[in-house]
Coordinates of C-alpha atoms in Angstrom, one line a residue:
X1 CA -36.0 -5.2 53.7
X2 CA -34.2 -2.2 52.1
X3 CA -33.4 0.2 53.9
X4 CA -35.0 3.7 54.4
X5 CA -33.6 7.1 54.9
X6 CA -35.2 10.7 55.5
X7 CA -33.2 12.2 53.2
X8 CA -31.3 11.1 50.5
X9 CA -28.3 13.6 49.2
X10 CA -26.9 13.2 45.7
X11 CA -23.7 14.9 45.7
X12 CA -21.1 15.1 48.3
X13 CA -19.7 18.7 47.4
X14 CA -20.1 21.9 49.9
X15 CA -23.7 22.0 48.9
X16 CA -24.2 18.0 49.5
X17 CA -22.0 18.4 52.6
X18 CA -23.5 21.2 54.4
X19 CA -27.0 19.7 53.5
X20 CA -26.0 16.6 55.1
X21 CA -24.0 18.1 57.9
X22 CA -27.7 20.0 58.9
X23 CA -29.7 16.8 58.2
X24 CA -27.7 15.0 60.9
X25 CA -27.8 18.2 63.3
X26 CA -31.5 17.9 63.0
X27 CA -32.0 14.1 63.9
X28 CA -32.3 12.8 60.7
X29 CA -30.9 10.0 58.6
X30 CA -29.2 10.6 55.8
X31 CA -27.8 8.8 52.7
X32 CA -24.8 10.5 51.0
X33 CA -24.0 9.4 48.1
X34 CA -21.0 10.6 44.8
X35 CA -19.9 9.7 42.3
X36 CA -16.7 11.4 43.5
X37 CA -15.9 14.0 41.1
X38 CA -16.5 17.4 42.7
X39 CA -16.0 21.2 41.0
X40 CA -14.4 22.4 44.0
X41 CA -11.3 19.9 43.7
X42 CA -9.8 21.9 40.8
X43 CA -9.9 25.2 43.3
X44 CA -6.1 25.2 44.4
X45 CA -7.0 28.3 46.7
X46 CA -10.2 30.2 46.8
X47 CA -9.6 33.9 48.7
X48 CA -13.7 35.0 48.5
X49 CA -14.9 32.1 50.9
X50 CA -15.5 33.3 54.3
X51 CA -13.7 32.5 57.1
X52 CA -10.5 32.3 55.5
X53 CA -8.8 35.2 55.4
X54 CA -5.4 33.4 53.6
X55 CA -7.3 31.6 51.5
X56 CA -8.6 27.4 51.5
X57 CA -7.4 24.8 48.9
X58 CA -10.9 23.0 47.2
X59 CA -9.7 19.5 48.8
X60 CA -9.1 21.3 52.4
X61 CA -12.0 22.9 52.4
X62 CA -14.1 19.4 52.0
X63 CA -12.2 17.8 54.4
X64 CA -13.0 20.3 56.8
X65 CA -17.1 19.7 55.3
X66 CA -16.5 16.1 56.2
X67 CA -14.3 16.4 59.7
X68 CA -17.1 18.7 60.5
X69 CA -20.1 16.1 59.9
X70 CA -18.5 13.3 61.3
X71 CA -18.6 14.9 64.7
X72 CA -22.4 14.3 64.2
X73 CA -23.3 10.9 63.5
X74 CA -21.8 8.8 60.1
X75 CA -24.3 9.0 56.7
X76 CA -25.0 6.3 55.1
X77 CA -22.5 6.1 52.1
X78 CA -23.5 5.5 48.8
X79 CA -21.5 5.6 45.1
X80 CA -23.0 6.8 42.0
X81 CA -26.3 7.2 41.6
X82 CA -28.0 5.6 38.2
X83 CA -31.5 5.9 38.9
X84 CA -34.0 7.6 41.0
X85 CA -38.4 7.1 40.8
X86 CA -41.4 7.7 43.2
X87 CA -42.3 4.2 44.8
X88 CA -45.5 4.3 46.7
X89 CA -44.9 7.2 49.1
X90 CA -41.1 7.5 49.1
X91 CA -37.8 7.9 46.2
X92 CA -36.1 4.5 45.5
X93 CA -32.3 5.2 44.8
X94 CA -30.1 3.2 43.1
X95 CA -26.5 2.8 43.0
X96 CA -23.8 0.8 41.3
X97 CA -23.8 -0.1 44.7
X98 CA -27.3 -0.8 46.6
X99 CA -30.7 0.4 46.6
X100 CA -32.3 2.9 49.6
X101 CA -35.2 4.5 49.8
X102 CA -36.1 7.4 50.9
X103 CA -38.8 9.7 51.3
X104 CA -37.2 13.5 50.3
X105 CA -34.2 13.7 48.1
X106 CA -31.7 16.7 47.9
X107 CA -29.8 16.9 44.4
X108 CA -26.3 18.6 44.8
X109 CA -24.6 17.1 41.5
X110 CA -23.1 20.5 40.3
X111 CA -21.8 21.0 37.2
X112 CA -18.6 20.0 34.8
X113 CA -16.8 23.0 33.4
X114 CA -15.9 22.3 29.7
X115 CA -12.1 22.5 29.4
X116 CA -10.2 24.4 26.8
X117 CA -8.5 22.1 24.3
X118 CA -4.7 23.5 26.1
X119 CA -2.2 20.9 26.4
X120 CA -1.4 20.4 29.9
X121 CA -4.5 22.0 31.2
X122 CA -4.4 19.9 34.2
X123 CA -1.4 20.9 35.5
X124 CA -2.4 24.9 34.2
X125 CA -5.6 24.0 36.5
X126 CA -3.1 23.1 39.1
X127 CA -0.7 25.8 39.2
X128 CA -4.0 28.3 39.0
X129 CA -2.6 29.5 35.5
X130 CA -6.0 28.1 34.4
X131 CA -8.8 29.1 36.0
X132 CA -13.0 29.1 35.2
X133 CA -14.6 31.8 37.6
X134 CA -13.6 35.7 37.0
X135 CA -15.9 36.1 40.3
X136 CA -13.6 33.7 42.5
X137 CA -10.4 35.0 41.7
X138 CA -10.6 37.7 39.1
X139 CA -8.9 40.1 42.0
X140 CA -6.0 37.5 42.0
X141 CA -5.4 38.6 38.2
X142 CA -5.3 42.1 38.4
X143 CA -2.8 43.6 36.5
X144 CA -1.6 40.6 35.2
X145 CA -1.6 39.7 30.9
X146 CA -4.9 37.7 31.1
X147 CA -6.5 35.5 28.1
X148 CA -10.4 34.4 28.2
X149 CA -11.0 31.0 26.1
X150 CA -14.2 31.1 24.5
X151 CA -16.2 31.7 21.1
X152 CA -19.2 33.9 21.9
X153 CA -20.9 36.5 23.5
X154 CA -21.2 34.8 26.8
X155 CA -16.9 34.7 26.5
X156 CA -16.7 38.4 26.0
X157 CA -18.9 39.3 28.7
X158 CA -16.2 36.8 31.3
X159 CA -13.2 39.2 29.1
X160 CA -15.2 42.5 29.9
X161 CA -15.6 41.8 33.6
X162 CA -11.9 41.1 33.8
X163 CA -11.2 44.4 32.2
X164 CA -12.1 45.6 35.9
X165 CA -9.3 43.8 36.6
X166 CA -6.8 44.0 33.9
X167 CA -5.7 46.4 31.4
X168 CA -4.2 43.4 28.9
X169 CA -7.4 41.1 28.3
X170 CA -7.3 39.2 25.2
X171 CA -10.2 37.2 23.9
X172 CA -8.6 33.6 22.0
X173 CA -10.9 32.2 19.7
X174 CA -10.6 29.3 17.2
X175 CA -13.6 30.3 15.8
X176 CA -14.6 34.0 16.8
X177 CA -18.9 34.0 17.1
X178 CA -19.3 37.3 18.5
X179 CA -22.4 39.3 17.7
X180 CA -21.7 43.1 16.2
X181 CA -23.1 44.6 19.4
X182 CA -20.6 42.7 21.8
X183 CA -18.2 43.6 19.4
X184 CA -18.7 47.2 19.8
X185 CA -19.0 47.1 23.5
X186 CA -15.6 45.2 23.4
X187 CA -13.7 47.7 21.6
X188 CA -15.0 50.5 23.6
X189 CA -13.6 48.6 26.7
X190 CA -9.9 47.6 25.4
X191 CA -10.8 44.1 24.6
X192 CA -9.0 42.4 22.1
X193 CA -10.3 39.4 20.4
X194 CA -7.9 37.6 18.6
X195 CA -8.6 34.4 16.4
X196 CA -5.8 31.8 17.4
X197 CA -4.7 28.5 15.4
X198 CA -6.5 25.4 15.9
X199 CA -4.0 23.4 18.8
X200 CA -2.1 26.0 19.5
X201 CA -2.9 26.5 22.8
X202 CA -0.4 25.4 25.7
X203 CA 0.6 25.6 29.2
X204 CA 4.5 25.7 29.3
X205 CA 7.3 27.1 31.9
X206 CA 4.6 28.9 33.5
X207 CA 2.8 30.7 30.7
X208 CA -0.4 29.9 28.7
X209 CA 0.6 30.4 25.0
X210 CA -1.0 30.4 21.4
X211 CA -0.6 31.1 18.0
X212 CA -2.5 33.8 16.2
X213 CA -4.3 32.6 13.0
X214 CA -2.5 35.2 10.5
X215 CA 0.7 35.7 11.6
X216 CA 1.5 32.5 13.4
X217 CA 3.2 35.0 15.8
X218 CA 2.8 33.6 19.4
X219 CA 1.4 35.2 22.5
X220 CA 1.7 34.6 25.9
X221 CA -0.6 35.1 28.9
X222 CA -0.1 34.9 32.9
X223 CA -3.4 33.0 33.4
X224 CA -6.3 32.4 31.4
X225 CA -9.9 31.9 32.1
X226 CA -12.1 29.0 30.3
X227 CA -15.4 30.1 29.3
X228 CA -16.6 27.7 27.3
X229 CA -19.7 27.1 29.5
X230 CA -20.4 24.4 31.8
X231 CA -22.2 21.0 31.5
X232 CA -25.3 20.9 34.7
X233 CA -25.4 17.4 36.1
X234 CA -29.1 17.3 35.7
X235 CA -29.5 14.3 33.8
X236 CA -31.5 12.6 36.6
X237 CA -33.7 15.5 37.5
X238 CA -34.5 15.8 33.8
X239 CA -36.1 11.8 34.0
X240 CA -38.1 12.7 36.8
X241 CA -39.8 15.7 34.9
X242 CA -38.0 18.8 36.9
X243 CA -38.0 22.1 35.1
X244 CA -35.1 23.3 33.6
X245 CA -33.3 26.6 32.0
X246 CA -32.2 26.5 28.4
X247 CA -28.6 25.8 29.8
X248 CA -29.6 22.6 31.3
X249 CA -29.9 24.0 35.4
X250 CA -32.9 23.4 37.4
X251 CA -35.4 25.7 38.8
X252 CA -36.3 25.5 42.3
X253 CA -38.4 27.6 44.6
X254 CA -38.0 29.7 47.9
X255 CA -37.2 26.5 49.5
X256 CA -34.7 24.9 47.4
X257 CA -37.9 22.4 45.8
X258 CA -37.9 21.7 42.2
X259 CA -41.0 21.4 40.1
X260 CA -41.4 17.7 41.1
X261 CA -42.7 17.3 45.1
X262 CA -40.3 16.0 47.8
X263 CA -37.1 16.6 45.3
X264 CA -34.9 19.6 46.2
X265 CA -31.9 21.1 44.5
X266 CA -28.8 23.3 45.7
X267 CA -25.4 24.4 44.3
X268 CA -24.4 25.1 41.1
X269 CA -26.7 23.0 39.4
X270 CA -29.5 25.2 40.1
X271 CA -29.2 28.9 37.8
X272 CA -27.8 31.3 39.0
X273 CA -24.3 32.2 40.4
X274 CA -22.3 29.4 40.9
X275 CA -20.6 30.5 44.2
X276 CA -19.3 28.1 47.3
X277 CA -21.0 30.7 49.9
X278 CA -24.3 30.5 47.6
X279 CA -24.4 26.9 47.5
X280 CA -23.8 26.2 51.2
X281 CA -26.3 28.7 51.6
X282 CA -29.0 27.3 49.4
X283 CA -28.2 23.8 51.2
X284 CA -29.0 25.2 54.4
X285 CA -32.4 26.6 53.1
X286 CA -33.2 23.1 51.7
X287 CA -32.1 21.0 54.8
X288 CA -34.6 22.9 56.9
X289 CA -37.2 22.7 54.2
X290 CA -36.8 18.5 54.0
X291 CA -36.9 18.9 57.9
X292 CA -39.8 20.8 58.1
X293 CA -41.6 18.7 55.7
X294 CA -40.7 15.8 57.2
X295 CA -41.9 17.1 60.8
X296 CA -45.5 18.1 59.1
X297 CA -45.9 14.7 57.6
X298 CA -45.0 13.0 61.0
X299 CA -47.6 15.2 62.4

């Protein structure tokens, strides 16, 4: 027979972590399964999650996620996930490697930040001269020459709350979008929005560069921000008939429970800020939802 689980958790971030380190605190079995790609991997050090006053490196942080729910009791492992539908009264799963069922599931899949088109962005992302959340580490870029990546309105708006920040924010377009109103409140602010040439941005000797579009003349920036909005991971919850935001996240209720019964969502796939300390929260609230559920159904 295939076996069944109480909860099965799609994502093995902090959001899928915490979810399942609660799920195995409260008795239950779990299946964890990822396709191993998670957001909080590109964080070299992140200085706003609590508890760490010197700052945490993404990767340490989710190996202290997974020390911390081993001590518990060992998921059951699973890799990516391809397909998920409501047999009878519980959620088959399928992998690329097996098939579980189970009778809640949690969705923790996150989101995929779209990259700037910089050569050597990786290592940019690595040496934290590239970074995509002004709300993570915009304190770490105060005073520094700053550059936000991005075409439209929801670009100027990451540039504008930098100016907090900063003095010298520079918004680098290839192809400036901005509407006359953001244009105004970006003037009044300092902002500088300055069209750039197609490939010319870089990551070199410590320094992003690129071209402006008239002149040629190069500028160069201590660290820049992407904003060139994020892909949600929602693909799956979209089969099953979930509702979701214009942008592609997933609503959920009080509880962490999408529109479709017995499926819940946490992290930064669900809308609104995408923050560690919110999505470990939200997984909390969900765990205990599953388990409650779980317990009224048992009776």
């Amino acid at each position: 027979m295939t076996e069944r689980v109480d909860c099965a958790i799609i994502g093995s971030g902090p959001a899928g972590l915490v979810a399942t380190l609660y799920m195995l605190r409260y008795r239950r079995s779990v299946l964890l399964a990822d396709k191993g790609a998670s957001r909080a991997t590109l964080i070299p050090r992140s200085h706003n999650y609590p508890g760490f006053p010197d700052g945490v490196h993404g990767e340490d942080l989710l190996d202290r996620l997974r020390h911390q729910v081993g001590r518990y009791g060992a998921p059951r492992l699973g890799k990516a996930v391809t397909m998920v539908e409501k047999i009878d009264d519980a959620w088959r799963i399928v992998m690329s490697d097996q098939v579980i069922f189970a009778r809640q599931v949690l969705f923790a899949t996150g989101v995929v930040d779209r990259w700037p088109p910089m050569a050597n962005a990786a290592k940019a992302i690595e040496e934290a001269a590239l970074r995509f959340c002004p709300i993570c580490d915009g304190y770490e870029a105060k005073d520094a020459k700053v550059a936000v990546i991005g075409d439209d309105d929801h670009a100027a708006r990451e540039a504008l709350f930098l100016t907090c920040y900063s003095s010298s924010v520079h918004l680098l377009s290839e192809k400036p979008n901005l509407t006359p109103g953001m244009l105004a409140r970006g003037r009044t602010a300092g902002l500088v929005v300055t069209p750039i040439k197609p490939g010319s941005l870089n990551y070199t000797d410590g320094a992003i560069t690129a071209a402006e579009a008239e002149s040629g003349s190069v500028r160069s920036f201590e660290v820049a921000y992407g904003a060139l909005g994020v892909d949600p991971q929602t693909q799956l919850l979209a089969g099953l008939g979930a509702q979701l935001d214009a942008g592609g996240c997933v609503a959920v209720d009080a509880q962490q429970q999408t529109s479709v019964p017995g499926v819940y969502a946490a992290g930064d796939m669900v809308r609104g800020l995408h923050q560690i300390s919110v999505a470990v929260g939200e997984a909390a609230i969900a765990a205990t939802a599953i388990h409650n559920t779980l317990r009224e159904q048992d009776g």
